[in-house]
Structure formats: structure tokens, C-alpha cells
Short mmCIF file of C-alpha atoms in Angstrom, two decimals:
data_model
loop_
_atom_site.label_atom_id
_atom_site.label_comp_id
_atom_site.label_asym_id
_atom_site.label_seq_id
_atom_site.Cartn_x
_atom_site.Cartn_y
_atom_site.Cartn_z
CA MET Z 1 6.07 -24.97 -38.14
CA ALA Z 2 6.06 -21.43 -36.71
CA LEU Z 3 7.02 -20.98 -33.07
CA ALA Z 4 4.08 -20.71 -30.71
CA HIS Z 5 5.94 -17.82 -29.09
CA PRO Z 6 9.44 -16.32 -28.99
CA PRO Z 7 11.89 -18.65 -27.22
CA HIS Z 8 13.01 -17.79 -23.69
CA LEU Z 9 16.57 -16.49 -23.80
CA LYS Z 10 18.89 -17.90 -21.17
CA ARG Z 11 22.47 -17.69 -19.94
CA GLY Z 12 24.78 -17.91 -22.96
CA ASP Z 13 22.24 -16.65 -25.49
CA PRO Z 14 23.41 -13.48 -27.24
CA PHE Z 15 21.80 -10.08 -26.67
CA PRO Z 16 19.19 -9.42 -29.38
CA GLU Z 17 20.22 -6.06 -30.88
CA LYS Z 18 17.70 -3.28 -30.43
CA ILE Z 19 15.90 -1.80 -33.41
CA ALA Z 20 15.91 2.01 -33.31
CA GLY Z 21 12.49 3.35 -32.42
CA LYS Z 22 11.02 -0.09 -31.74
CA LEU Z 23 9.20 -0.73 -28.46
CA ARG Z 24 10.51 -3.87 -26.79
CA LEU Z 25 8.99 -5.79 -23.88
CA TYR Z 26 11.21 -8.22 -21.95
CA SER Z 27 8.69 -10.76 -20.81
CA MET Z 28 7.99 -14.37 -19.90
CA GLN Z 29 5.29 -16.17 -21.82
CA TYR Z 30 3.22 -17.06 -18.75
CA CYS Z 31 4.10 -14.16 -16.46
CA PRO Z 32 0.91 -12.61 -15.05
CA TYR Z 33 2.60 -9.26 -14.46
CA SER Z 34 3.61 -9.26 -18.10
CA MET Z 35 0.07 -10.13 -19.14
CA ARG Z 36 -1.13 -6.96 -17.42
CA VAL Z 37 1.12 -4.90 -19.69
CA GLN Z 38 0.31 -6.88 -22.83
CA MET Z 39 -3.42 -6.26 -22.32
CA ILE Z 40 -2.90 -2.51 -22.21
CA LEU Z 41 -0.56 -2.65 -25.22
CA ALA Z 42 -3.19 -4.67 -27.10
CA LYS Z 43 -5.97 -2.32 -26.10
CA LYS Z 44 -4.01 0.67 -27.44
CA ASN Z 45 -2.95 -1.20 -30.62
CA VAL Z 46 0.71 -0.55 -29.91
CA ASP Z 47 3.30 -2.18 -32.13
CA TYR Z 48 6.03 -3.90 -30.11
CA GLU Z 49 8.36 -6.89 -30.03
CA ILE Z 50 8.56 -9.45 -27.25
CA ILE Z 51 11.85 -10.80 -25.96
CA ASN Z 52 11.10 -13.70 -23.66
CA ILE Z 53 13.51 -14.32 -20.79
CA ASP Z 54 14.12 -17.60 -18.95
CA LEU Z 55 13.54 -16.29 -15.44
CA LEU Z 56 15.20 -19.29 -13.80
CA ASN Z 57 18.39 -18.94 -15.85
CA LYS Z 58 18.65 -15.31 -16.96
CA PRO Z 59 21.19 -14.19 -19.56
CA THR Z 60 24.09 -12.30 -17.94
CA TRP Z 61 23.44 -9.31 -20.22
CA PHE Z 62 19.86 -9.13 -18.91
CA MET Z 63 20.97 -8.94 -15.29
CA GLU Z 64 23.61 -6.32 -16.13
CA LYS Z 65 21.51 -4.09 -18.36
CA TYR Z 66 18.26 -4.39 -16.41
CA PRO Z 67 19.14 -4.74 -12.72
CA PHE Z 68 15.59 -4.19 -11.46
CA ASP Z 69 13.59 -6.21 -9.00
CA SER Z 70 10.46 -5.48 -11.01
CA PHE Z 71 9.38 -7.32 -14.16
CA PRO Z 72 8.46 -6.98 -17.00
CA VAL Z 73 10.84 -4.43 -18.54
CA LEU Z 74 9.96 -1.99 -21.32
CA GLU Z 75 12.60 -0.46 -23.53
CA GLN Z 76 12.54 1.90 -26.51
CA ASP Z 77 15.69 3.81 -27.46
CA ASP Z 78 16.49 5.72 -24.22
CA ILE Z 79 13.24 4.86 -22.52
CA LEU Z 80 13.57 2.19 -19.85
CA LEU Z 81 10.85 1.18 -17.40
CA ALA Z 82 10.20 -1.81 -15.15
CA GLY Z 83 7.15 -3.01 -13.22
CA SER Z 84 3.69 -3.87 -14.51
CA LEU Z 85 1.72 -0.97 -13.01
CA VAL Z 86 4.34 1.67 -13.88
CA ILE Z 87 4.45 0.41 -17.47
CA ALA Z 88 0.66 0.00 -17.77
CA GLU Z 89 0.13 3.60 -16.68
CA TYR Z 90 2.84 4.86 -19.05
CA ILE Z 91 1.32 3.03 -22.03
CA ASP Z 92 -2.16 4.25 -21.14
CA GLU Z 93 -0.94 7.85 -20.90
CA ASN Z 94 1.29 7.83 -23.95
CA TYR Z 95 -0.74 5.81 -26.43
CA SER Z 96 -4.41 6.43 -25.71
CA LYS Z 97 -6.52 8.24 -28.28
CA PRO Z 98 -8.06 11.43 -26.84
CA GLY Z 99 -10.87 10.61 -24.42
CA GLU Z 100 -10.04 6.90 -24.46
CA ARG Z 101 -7.99 6.44 -21.32
CA THR Z 102 -8.33 3.00 -19.74
CA ILE Z 103 -7.24 4.16 -16.31
CA PRO Z 104 -10.11 6.17 -14.72
CA GLN Z 105 -9.39 9.88 -14.85
CA ASP Z 106 -11.65 11.11 -12.06
CA SER Z 107 -9.30 11.56 -9.08
CA TYR Z 108 -11.51 9.79 -6.57
CA GLU Z 109 -12.32 6.89 -8.93
CA LYS Z 110 -8.65 6.51 -9.73
CA GLY Z 111 -7.80 6.59 -6.02
CA ARG Z 112 -10.48 3.97 -5.28
CA ILE Z 113 -9.20 1.66 -8.03
CA ASN Z 114 -5.55 2.13 -7.07
CA MET Z 115 -6.45 1.35 -3.45
CA MET Z 116 -8.13 -1.84 -4.64
CA ILE Z 117 -5.09 -2.84 -6.71
CA GLU Z 118 -2.50 -2.04 -4.04
CA ASP Z 119 -4.34 -3.55 -1.13
CA LYS Z 120 -7.06 -6.09 -2.02
CA PHE Z 121 -5.48 -7.38 -5.23
CA THR Z 122 -1.98 -7.68 -3.74
CA LYS Z 123 -3.32 -9.78 -0.86
CA ALA Z 124 -5.42 -11.99 -3.13
CA ILE Z 125 -2.47 -12.51 -5.48
CA SER Z 126 -0.28 -13.49 -2.55
CA ALA Z 127 -2.90 -15.99 -1.36
CA ILE Z 128 -3.18 -17.49 -4.85
CA TYR Z 129 0.62 -18.00 -4.99
CA GLN Z 130 0.47 -19.61 -1.55
CA GLY Z 131 -2.16 -21.94 -2.97
CA LEU Z 132 0.07 -22.82 -5.93
CA ARG Z 133 2.92 -23.60 -3.59
CA LYS Z 134 0.67 -25.34 -1.09
CA LYS Z 135 2.03 -23.21 1.73
CA GLU Z 136 0.63 -23.62 5.23
CA ASN Z 137 -2.71 -21.90 5.78
CA TRP Z 138 -3.21 -21.38 2.06
CA LYS Z 139 -6.83 -22.40 2.20
CA GLU Z 140 -7.58 -20.04 5.06
CA ASN Z 141 -5.79 -17.15 3.36
CA SER Z 142 -7.46 -17.84 0.04
CA ASN Z 143 -10.86 -17.87 1.67
CA ILE Z 144 -10.19 -14.54 3.31
CA HIS Z 145 -8.40 -12.67 0.56
CA VAL Z 146 -10.06 -14.15 -2.51
CA GLY Z 147 -13.24 -13.79 -0.47
CA GLU Z 148 -12.60 -10.04 -0.32
CA LEU Z 149 -12.71 -9.97 -4.12
CA GLU Z 150 -16.06 -11.78 -4.05
CA ASN Z 151 -17.25 -9.06 -1.66
CA ILE Z 152 -16.26 -6.31 -4.08
CA LEU Z 153 -18.36 -8.01 -6.76
CA GLU Z 154 -21.38 -7.93 -4.45
CA THR Z 155 -21.73 -4.21 -5.13
CA ASN Z 156 -20.51 -4.03 -8.71
CA LYS Z 157 -20.63 -6.31 -11.70
CA PHE Z 158 -16.95 -5.66 -12.39
CA PHE Z 159 -13.99 -4.62 -10.27
CA ASN Z 160 -13.85 -1.40 -12.24
CA GLY Z 161 -17.54 -0.65 -11.69
CA GLU Z 162 -20.48 -1.13 -14.01
CA GLU Z 163 -18.29 -2.02 -16.96
CA LEU Z 164 -15.17 -4.12 -17.36
CA GLY Z 165 -12.11 -1.89 -17.19
CA TYR Z 166 -8.66 -1.26 -15.85
CA ALA Z 167 -9.08 -2.94 -12.47
CA ASP Z 168 -10.44 -6.10 -14.14
CA TYR Z 169 -7.45 -6.30 -16.48
CA MET Z 170 -5.06 -5.83 -13.57
CA ILE Z 171 -6.43 -8.86 -11.63
CA TYR Z 172 -7.45 -11.18 -14.49
CA PRO Z 173 -4.09 -13.00 -14.92
CA TRP Z 174 -4.22 -14.44 -11.39
CA LEU Z 175 -7.93 -15.11 -11.23
CA SER Z 176 -7.53 -17.12 -14.44
CA TYR Z 177 -5.45 -19.56 -12.36
CA ILE Z 178 -8.48 -20.48 -10.30
CA GLY Z 179 -9.74 -23.81 -11.49
CA HIS Z 180 -6.22 -25.14 -11.96
CA GLN Z 181 -3.82 -26.88 -9.72
CA GLY Z 182 -5.64 -27.21 -6.45
CA ILE Z 183 -6.67 -23.58 -6.37
CA ASP Z 184 -9.82 -25.23 -7.59
CA ASP Z 185 -10.54 -25.94 -3.93
CA VAL Z 186 -11.21 -22.24 -3.58
CA MET Z 187 -13.72 -21.96 -6.42
CA SER Z 188 -15.33 -25.38 -6.19
CA THR Z 189 -16.73 -24.73 -2.74
CA GLY Z 190 -19.52 -22.91 -4.55
CA LYS Z 191 -19.02 -19.91 -2.30
CA PHE Z 192 -17.57 -17.60 -4.92
CA THR Z 193 -20.47 -17.45 -7.36
CA LYS Z 194 -19.83 -13.82 -8.31
CA LEU Z 195 -16.17 -14.53 -9.08
CA GLU Z 196 -17.10 -17.53 -11.21
CA GLN Z 197 -19.53 -15.40 -13.19
CA TRP Z 198 -16.99 -12.62 -13.52
CA LEU Z 199 -14.36 -15.07 -14.78
CA LYS Z 200 -16.71 -16.43 -17.45
CA THR Z 201 -17.52 -12.92 -18.68
CA ALA Z 202 -13.96 -11.58 -18.50
CA ALA Z 203 -12.52 -14.56 -20.41
CA GLN Z 204 -14.73 -13.60 -23.37
CA GLU Z 205 -13.69 -9.95 -23.45
CA GLU Z 206 -11.88 -8.94 -26.64
CA THR Z 207 -8.59 -7.71 -25.17
CA ILE Z 208 -8.36 -10.53 -22.65
CA ARG Z 209 -8.96 -13.11 -25.36
CA LYS Z 210 -6.11 -11.64 -27.42
CA CYS Z 211 -3.66 -12.08 -24.55
CA ASP Z 212 -4.96 -15.11 -22.70
CA THR Z 213 -3.31 -18.51 -22.55
CA LYS Z 214 -5.33 -21.62 -23.43
CA PRO Z 215 -6.39 -23.44 -20.24
CA GLU Z 216 -4.57 -26.70 -21.09
CA ILE Z 217 -1.32 -24.82 -21.68
CA LEU Z 218 -1.79 -22.69 -18.58
CA GLY Z 219 -2.42 -25.87 -16.61
CA LYS Z 220 0.87 -27.36 -17.83
CA PHE Z 221 2.73 -24.18 -16.91
CA LEU Z 222 1.25 -24.06 -13.42
CA THR Z 223 2.14 -27.70 -12.80
CA GLY Z 224 5.73 -27.09 -13.88
CA TYR Z 225 5.95 -23.81 -11.96
CA THR Z 226 5.12 -25.44 -8.67
CA THR Z 227 7.88 -28.04 -9.02
CA GLY Z 228 10.48 -25.30 -9.59
CA THR Z 229 12.35 -27.02 -12.41
CA PHE Z 230 10.79 -25.98 -15.57
CA ASP Z 231 11.21 -25.52 -19.32
CA PHE Z 232 9.53 -22.27 -20.32
CA ASP Z 233 9.62 -23.36 -23.97
CA PHE Z 234 7.61 -26.53 -23.40
CA ASN Z 235 4.99 -25.36 -25.88
CA ILE Z 236 7.33 -24.56 -28.75
CA MET C 1 1.58 23.17 17.29
CA SER C 2 0.75 20.51 19.85
CA ILE C 3 0.36 16.94 18.72
CA PRO C 4 -3.27 15.73 18.74
CA ARG C 5 -3.66 13.02 21.36
CA HIS C 6 -3.75 9.47 20.03
CA MET C 7 -7.26 8.10 20.34
CA VAL C 8 -7.75 4.76 22.08
CA THR C 9 -10.54 2.21 22.58
CA GLY C 10 -13.30 3.91 24.52
CA ASP C 11 -12.59 7.42 23.28
CA PRO C 12 -15.74 8.90 21.74
CA PHE C 13 -15.81 9.31 18.01
CA PRO C 14 -14.83 12.86 17.04
CA GLU C 15 -17.72 13.96 14.82
CA ASN C 16 -16.84 14.84 11.24
CA ILE C 17 -17.19 18.47 10.24
CA PRO C 18 -18.94 18.63 6.85
CA GLY C 19 -16.57 19.78 4.15
CA LYS C 20 -13.53 19.35 6.35
CA ILE C 21 -10.75 16.97 5.34
CA ARG C 22 -9.71 14.58 8.05
CA LEU C 23 -6.53 12.51 8.08
CA TYR C 24 -6.42 9.51 10.41
CA SER C 25 -2.78 9.17 11.26
CA MET C 26 -0.14 8.32 13.88
CA GLN C 27 2.34 10.96 14.79
CA PHE C 28 5.41 8.83 14.12
CA CYS C 29 4.06 6.83 11.21
CA PRO C 30 6.24 7.50 8.16
CA PHE C 31 3.46 6.49 5.75
CA SER C 32 1.15 9.04 7.38
CA MET C 33 3.88 11.64 7.12
CA ARG C 34 4.01 11.22 3.34
CA VAL C 35 0.42 12.39 3.14
CA ARG C 36 0.87 15.19 5.71
CA LEU C 37 3.77 16.50 3.61
CA MET C 38 1.58 16.65 0.50
CA LEU C 39 -1.35 18.27 2.28
CA ILE C 40 0.94 20.90 3.77
CA LYS C 41 2.71 21.51 0.46
CA LYS C 42 -0.64 22.17 -1.17
CA LYS C 43 -1.67 24.37 1.74
CA VAL C 44 -4.79 22.30 2.33
CA GLU C 45 -6.74 22.88 5.52
CA PHE C 46 -7.28 19.61 7.31
CA GLU C 47 -7.72 18.17 10.77
CA TYR C 48 -5.85 15.24 11.93
CA VAL C 49 -7.08 12.53 14.19
CA ASN C 50 -4.24 10.48 15.61
CA ILE C 51 -4.92 6.83 16.33
CA ASN C 52 -3.19 4.75 18.99
CA LEU C 53 -2.22 1.78 16.85
CA LYS C 54 -1.89 -0.54 19.86
CA ILE C 55 -5.36 0.15 21.26
CA LYS C 56 -7.42 1.21 18.27
CA PRO C 57 -10.84 2.73 18.86
CA GLY C 58 -13.72 0.53 17.69
CA TRP C 59 -15.17 3.32 15.58
CA PHE C 60 -11.95 3.48 13.56
CA LEU C 61 -12.00 -0.26 12.84
CA GLU C 62 -15.66 -0.05 11.87
CA LYS C 63 -14.91 2.70 9.42
CA TYR C 64 -11.77 1.08 8.09
CA PRO C 65 -11.51 -2.62 9.01
CA ILE C 66 -7.97 -2.93 7.70
CA GLY C 67 -7.06 -0.67 10.63
CA SER C 68 -3.91 0.91 9.23
CA VAL C 69 -3.07 4.58 8.80
CA PRO C 70 -3.06 6.93 6.95
CA VAL C 71 -6.73 7.18 5.98
CA PHE C 72 -8.21 10.28 4.33
CA GLU C 73 -11.85 11.12 4.94
CA LEU C 74 -14.04 13.83 3.44
CA ASP C 75 -17.86 13.82 3.55
CA GLY C 76 -18.10 10.05 3.55
CA LYS C 77 -15.32 9.45 1.01
CA LEU C 78 -12.53 7.30 2.41
CA ILE C 79 -9.19 6.77 0.72
CA ALA C 80 -6.20 4.89 2.12
CA GLY C 81 -2.67 4.02 1.03
CA SER C 82 0.12 6.57 1.34
CA LEU C 83 1.10 6.73 -2.34
CA VAL C 84 -2.50 6.54 -3.59
CA LEU C 85 -3.28 9.42 -1.23
CA ALA C 86 -0.20 11.44 -2.14
CA GLU C 87 -1.21 11.24 -5.79
CA TYR C 88 -4.82 12.06 -4.99
CA VAL C 89 -3.86 15.15 -2.98
CA ASP C 90 -1.50 16.30 -5.73
CA GLU C 91 -4.22 15.93 -8.35
CA VAL C 92 -7.10 17.47 -6.48
CA TYR C 93 -5.44 20.22 -4.47
CA SER C 94 -2.61 21.58 -6.59
CA LYS C 95 -2.97 25.13 -7.80
CA GLN C 96 -2.71 25.42 -11.56
CA GLU C 97 0.67 24.40 -13.00
CA GLU C 98 1.96 23.52 -9.54
CA ARG C 99 1.81 19.75 -9.65
CA THR C 100 4.45 18.04 -7.54
CA ILE C 101 4.24 14.77 -9.44
CA PRO C 102 5.70 15.22 -12.96
CA GLN C 103 3.04 15.19 -15.65
CA ASP C 104 5.17 13.99 -18.53
CA PRO C 105 4.27 10.26 -18.80
CA TYR C 106 7.89 9.06 -18.91
CA LYS C 107 9.13 11.36 -16.14
CA LYS C 108 6.21 10.29 -13.97
CA ALA C 109 6.92 6.63 -14.69
CA LYS C 110 10.62 7.05 -13.78
CA ILE C 111 9.81 8.73 -10.49
CA ASN C 112 7.26 6.05 -9.66
CA MET C 113 9.91 3.42 -10.41
CA MET C 114 12.39 5.22 -8.14
CA ILE C 115 9.83 5.10 -5.35
CA SER C 116 8.54 1.54 -5.89
CA ASP C 117 11.90 -0.03 -6.69
CA HIS C 118 14.97 1.69 -5.18
CA LEU C 119 13.35 3.59 -2.34
CA ALA C 120 10.95 0.80 -1.39
CA LYS C 121 13.98 -1.50 -0.91
CA ALA C 122 15.35 0.89 1.72
CA VAL C 123 12.13 1.27 3.72
CA GLY C 124 12.16 -2.21 5.27
CA PRO C 125 15.81 -2.21 6.40
CA ILE C 126 15.51 1.35 7.76
CA LEU C 127 12.39 0.46 9.73
CA ASP C 128 14.05 -2.70 11.06
CA ARG C 129 16.98 -0.61 12.26
CA PHE C 130 14.65 2.04 13.65
CA TYR C 131 12.69 -0.50 15.68
CA GLN C 132 15.96 -2.14 16.73
CA ARG C 133 14.98 -5.54 15.41
CA GLU C 134 17.51 -8.36 15.23
CA VAL C 135 18.07 -8.41 11.48
CA ASP C 136 20.82 -8.73 8.91
CA VAL C 137 23.00 -5.59 9.14
CA LYS C 138 24.21 -6.20 5.59
CA LYS C 139 20.72 -5.58 4.20
CA PHE C 140 20.66 -2.12 5.77
CA GLU C 141 24.17 -1.29 4.61
CA LYS C 142 23.38 -2.42 1.07
CA ALA C 143 20.21 -0.33 0.94
CA ILE C 144 21.98 2.79 2.22
CA ALA C 145 24.91 2.24 -0.16
CA ASN C 146 22.42 2.07 -3.04
CA LEU C 147 20.87 5.39 -2.02
CA GLU C 148 24.31 6.97 -1.66
CA ASN C 149 25.10 5.72 -5.15
CA ILE C 150 21.95 7.17 -6.70
CA LEU C 151 22.68 10.56 -5.13
CA GLY C 152 26.14 10.38 -6.67
CA SER C 153 24.73 10.76 -10.18
CA GLN C 154 21.85 13.12 -9.46
CA ASN C 155 21.26 15.80 -6.82
CA PHE C 156 17.94 14.44 -5.64
CA PHE C 157 15.99 11.19 -5.93
CA SER C 158 13.57 13.09 -8.17
CA GLY C 159 16.36 14.28 -10.49
CA GLU C 160 18.15 17.62 -10.52
CA LYS C 161 15.61 19.35 -8.30
CA LEU C 162 13.96 18.38 -5.04
CA GLY C 163 10.62 16.76 -5.86
CA TYR C 164 8.06 14.06 -5.29
CA ALA C 165 10.37 11.08 -4.78
CA ASP C 166 12.37 13.02 -2.18
CA TYR C 167 9.25 13.84 -0.17
CA MET C 168 8.09 10.23 -0.40
CA ILE C 169 11.30 8.84 1.12
CA TRP C 170 11.93 11.67 3.60
CA PRO C 171 9.88 10.13 6.45
CA TRP C 172 12.39 7.27 6.64
CA MET C 173 15.54 9.18 5.73
CA ARG C 174 15.04 11.62 8.62
CA TYR C 175 15.76 8.65 10.95
CA LEU C 176 19.36 8.74 9.73
CA ASP C 177 20.49 11.04 12.50
CA PRO C 178 23.13 10.55 15.22
CA LEU C 179 20.33 10.62 17.83
CA ILE C 180 18.26 7.98 16.08
CA ILE C 181 19.95 5.62 13.57
CA ASP C 182 23.58 6.37 14.07
CA GLY C 183 26.48 5.57 11.75
CA VAL C 184 25.26 7.14 8.54
CA VAL C 185 24.83 10.90 8.84
CA GLY C 186 27.81 12.26 10.76
CA SER C 187 30.04 9.27 9.97
CA GLY C 188 31.65 10.91 6.96
CA ASN C 189 31.08 7.76 4.91
CA TYR C 190 27.97 8.94 3.09
CA PRO C 191 28.66 12.46 1.81
CA ASN C 192 25.86 12.40 -0.78
CA ILE C 193 23.21 11.41 1.72
CA GLU C 194 24.48 14.11 4.12
CA ARG C 195 24.31 16.74 1.40
CA TRP C 196 20.83 15.61 0.38
CA LYS C 197 19.61 15.64 3.97
CA GLN C 198 20.87 19.18 4.50
CA GLU C 199 19.03 20.35 1.39
CA MET C 200 15.85 18.61 2.50
CA LEU C 201 16.01 20.23 5.94
CA SER C 202 16.00 23.67 4.32
CA ASP C 203 12.82 22.91 2.36
CA GLU C 204 9.79 24.89 3.57
CA THR C 205 7.35 21.96 3.59
CA ILE C 206 9.78 19.69 5.40
CA GLN C 207 10.35 22.37 8.02
CA LYS C 208 6.62 22.73 8.64
CA CYS C 209 6.36 18.99 9.38
CA ARG C 210 9.54 18.70 11.37
CA VAL C 211 9.59 16.60 14.52
CA LYS C 212 12.72 17.00 16.68
CA PRO C 213 15.13 14.04 16.52
CA GLU C 214 14.98 13.84 20.34
CA THR C 215 11.21 13.35 20.22
CA ILE C 216 11.54 10.63 17.58
CA ALA C 217 14.31 8.97 19.62
CA ARG C 218 12.07 8.96 22.72
CA TYR C 219 9.27 7.31 20.73
CA ARG C 220 11.70 4.78 19.30
CA ASN C 221 13.06 3.78 22.69
CA SER C 222 9.59 3.53 24.18
CA VAL C 223 8.38 1.04 21.56
CA LYS C 224 10.48 -1.76 23.06
CA THR C 225 8.65 -1.39 26.36
CA GLY C 226 5.35 -2.24 24.67
CA LYS C 227 3.93 1.17 25.55
CA PRO C 228 4.85 3.48 22.67
CA ALA C 229 5.13 7.13 23.73
CA TYR C 230 2.78 8.41 21.06
CA ASP C 231 1.77 11.48 23.00
CA GLN C 232 4.72 13.65 23.94
CA GLU C 233 4.79 17.33 24.72
#
């Protein structure tokens, strides 16, 4: 039976030799930052290979070759980049057909969206992680910061504006957690009707569907993640 | 040029001039300085409204509830976030072919990584040291050693020439001065950082934004009293 996904390489596993000219993404099957990149790669129809890394037990060669704080990591011959937003922008710039940029090109629109990602999204993501880890005040923080996202959707159907776009891709991985693992307390209050609607629509979008994880599998990952001891290859 | 007074609660709202760029800022805020550097490099005319961050005017919080600086305002358009703004200014106000941020996708990505990875790691420890907080000295030393190391293999953080990444980290690196954060510049232990700093100080844009180390030191010492000396002659 074929693997559901590439296995997560860990300490002791040998370095998988690079193929000249081939784009490689060091990733983790359920990493939301990685999902951001994979959506843009999918949208641009880029050919690439995935090397999954066991983030709790990294191979020594990974730590030596790629000593970055940021993840995922993109490599192709001499090209080496780390961090979801840096990579997403690079892919969008380098691989888009003319006139088909995903990132808004109008300076003010781009500034507005980047502001949203750096400020509102970062805070909401932090609150969602607090919810996963059941940290003190997680409910209060979720209400405030996930509430801010609901507010954005009061004026526009999508985070990107009238149509689903870059901003929506950049937040989808974390919002897809809502409904799982106690974060459900945030959605089930019935307060975030716009977010619920957005989630239903976004989950059906072509690129998101290509990269999304089935809810039952995501649920298993999130349960394991919160206990800290975890087998990334549970679904192989 | 005298420093605009820092507005406090109760100060009347300074009316916007149509068509005039306004930057809400704080004189000693390094994030605000990033944007000032870009605006000055592009020779953009703008007014700046300094905000007293301890006693913020109500009209500022109404406009921008998050309450932080820098905030850019022009005819109703508000943008915030130092790097978002730096990029915006570079895009909108550069004369032809004079972009500060590299336009090649890979070069741009590398510089953004330098800023968000290596340089971002130094910001926290430098600020902790600047505000004389009780923190792990090792974190600061490690961050500075990393910067020294990077400047060992390239002249500037941006590469061979002074560029975007260097401007973006300058507001924090200028604190490495015997009068402010001692033990780095002048110690003889960090020759690359010293060389880099000298080069930066001879840059035209940096010179236009220069605040004397004594002034910065006075602000720094005043913060501990709870009454920051924002407004100094």
C-alpha cells in the first residue's frame, strides 16, 4: 500500500541526496506554516519534492545544514530560503504567469494585507495555539483575537476582499483547527457566524482542497500535538 | 531641526493637511526610525506627529486602537507596521530604478530572511540591554556574536553594499556606543561591527536622521524613572 505521505526523517536517518534542479521543501505533514507554502506551490503548479522532518527529533544533518529558526525550508541547487511568508512571496514572484500574481500588487492593498497578516493574524494564531495548549486566559484571548478576524469579515466576504485570495490562504491552516480539540469552545458560542461561513466556503476552494488534511486525521494530529509526545507518521 | 513635541492626552488633534503625509512616531522608537529612514532616503515630504507613548492622546487611540507607532497617514489611508511601511514607501516613492529593496525575487527573499531571522533575533536582546532590564546576558552576547560573524563574510547585512537590511537594523545597532550600550563598540572585540558602524555613520540618509548618543543616553536613563524624557532640546 502506498505511503499516505513521505515519512518524517529523524535523527540517524541519512540525508536524502539532492536532485540537480529539483525544488525541495523540507516540511512536516501537519505544519500550518508549511501548508501556507504548499498552497502557493499548488496554485502555481510548481513541481517539487517534499522531505518531511520529525520536528521533535530532527536529523543532525538538518540542524547543521539548515540552522534557521524559521520553517519550512525551501532548497533548489544554490537557492536556500526559510520561513513561510518569505517563501510564499518568492514562489508567487518567480512562478506566476504574467498578470496572475496571488499577492496583491497595488501598493496600498499589499500594505493593508501585510498589516493584517503581521498583526491580526499573528495574534489570532497565537491565541489558537494557547487554546490548543490550554494556557491560562486562552478563552479570553481567543475571544479577543479570533474576534478581530470576525470583525474583518464584517466588512468583506473574505480576508483578501471581495474574493478569496492571498490573505485567506495565509490564515486558513489555523482557522481549520477551529472545531477541534476544545478550540470548539470558540466557534460553538455562535458568536463567530462570519468565520463559520468563511470556513465552509474556504474549505471547498480548489487550492485549499488540494492541500488540506482530512478532519479526522487533523483531529488525531492535534490531540497528539498537545500531549507533546507524538509520532508524526501515525497515518502511514 | 527641533524635535516635534510628544503629544499627550488632552492635546488637541493636529488637523491633517490634505495631500500631506503624516507619520505618527516617537522620537526614540527604533521601529519609527526605520520608516523615517526610508522616507528621508526617498526625499519624501512629510510631517511627523510624535506621540507620548505613556499618556497617549485619545484621538490617536480612536484612529488606531492598537496604539503603537509608527503609523503612516495620508488622506484617510492608514498603514502601520515598520517593515510593511518601509516596503510601502520604497514601492510608492522611489524614483525610477532607485528601489532600495532588491527586486530580484531571490535577492529580496534573502534580505527579508536576514531581517526576519538573524536581525530580528538581535532586536529583543539589544532592547533589553538598552532598557537595562534584568535579563540573560548570554542572550545578548550570542546575538551580537552572530552579527559579528555575518559581517565577517560580507561587508554589510544586505551583501557587498550598504542596503535595505542595514537600514532596517540601524535603529538598534546605533545603541552600541560607549555612551549607551557599552562593551561592544570600542572594546576591540567586535572589529566587524565597528567597521560596519563607521560605514553606516558616513551614509547620507543615516546622517540626516542622526540623534546624538548623549541625547539617546539621556532618554534611556530617564525611562527608569517612569517619566521618559521624550522632549529634549
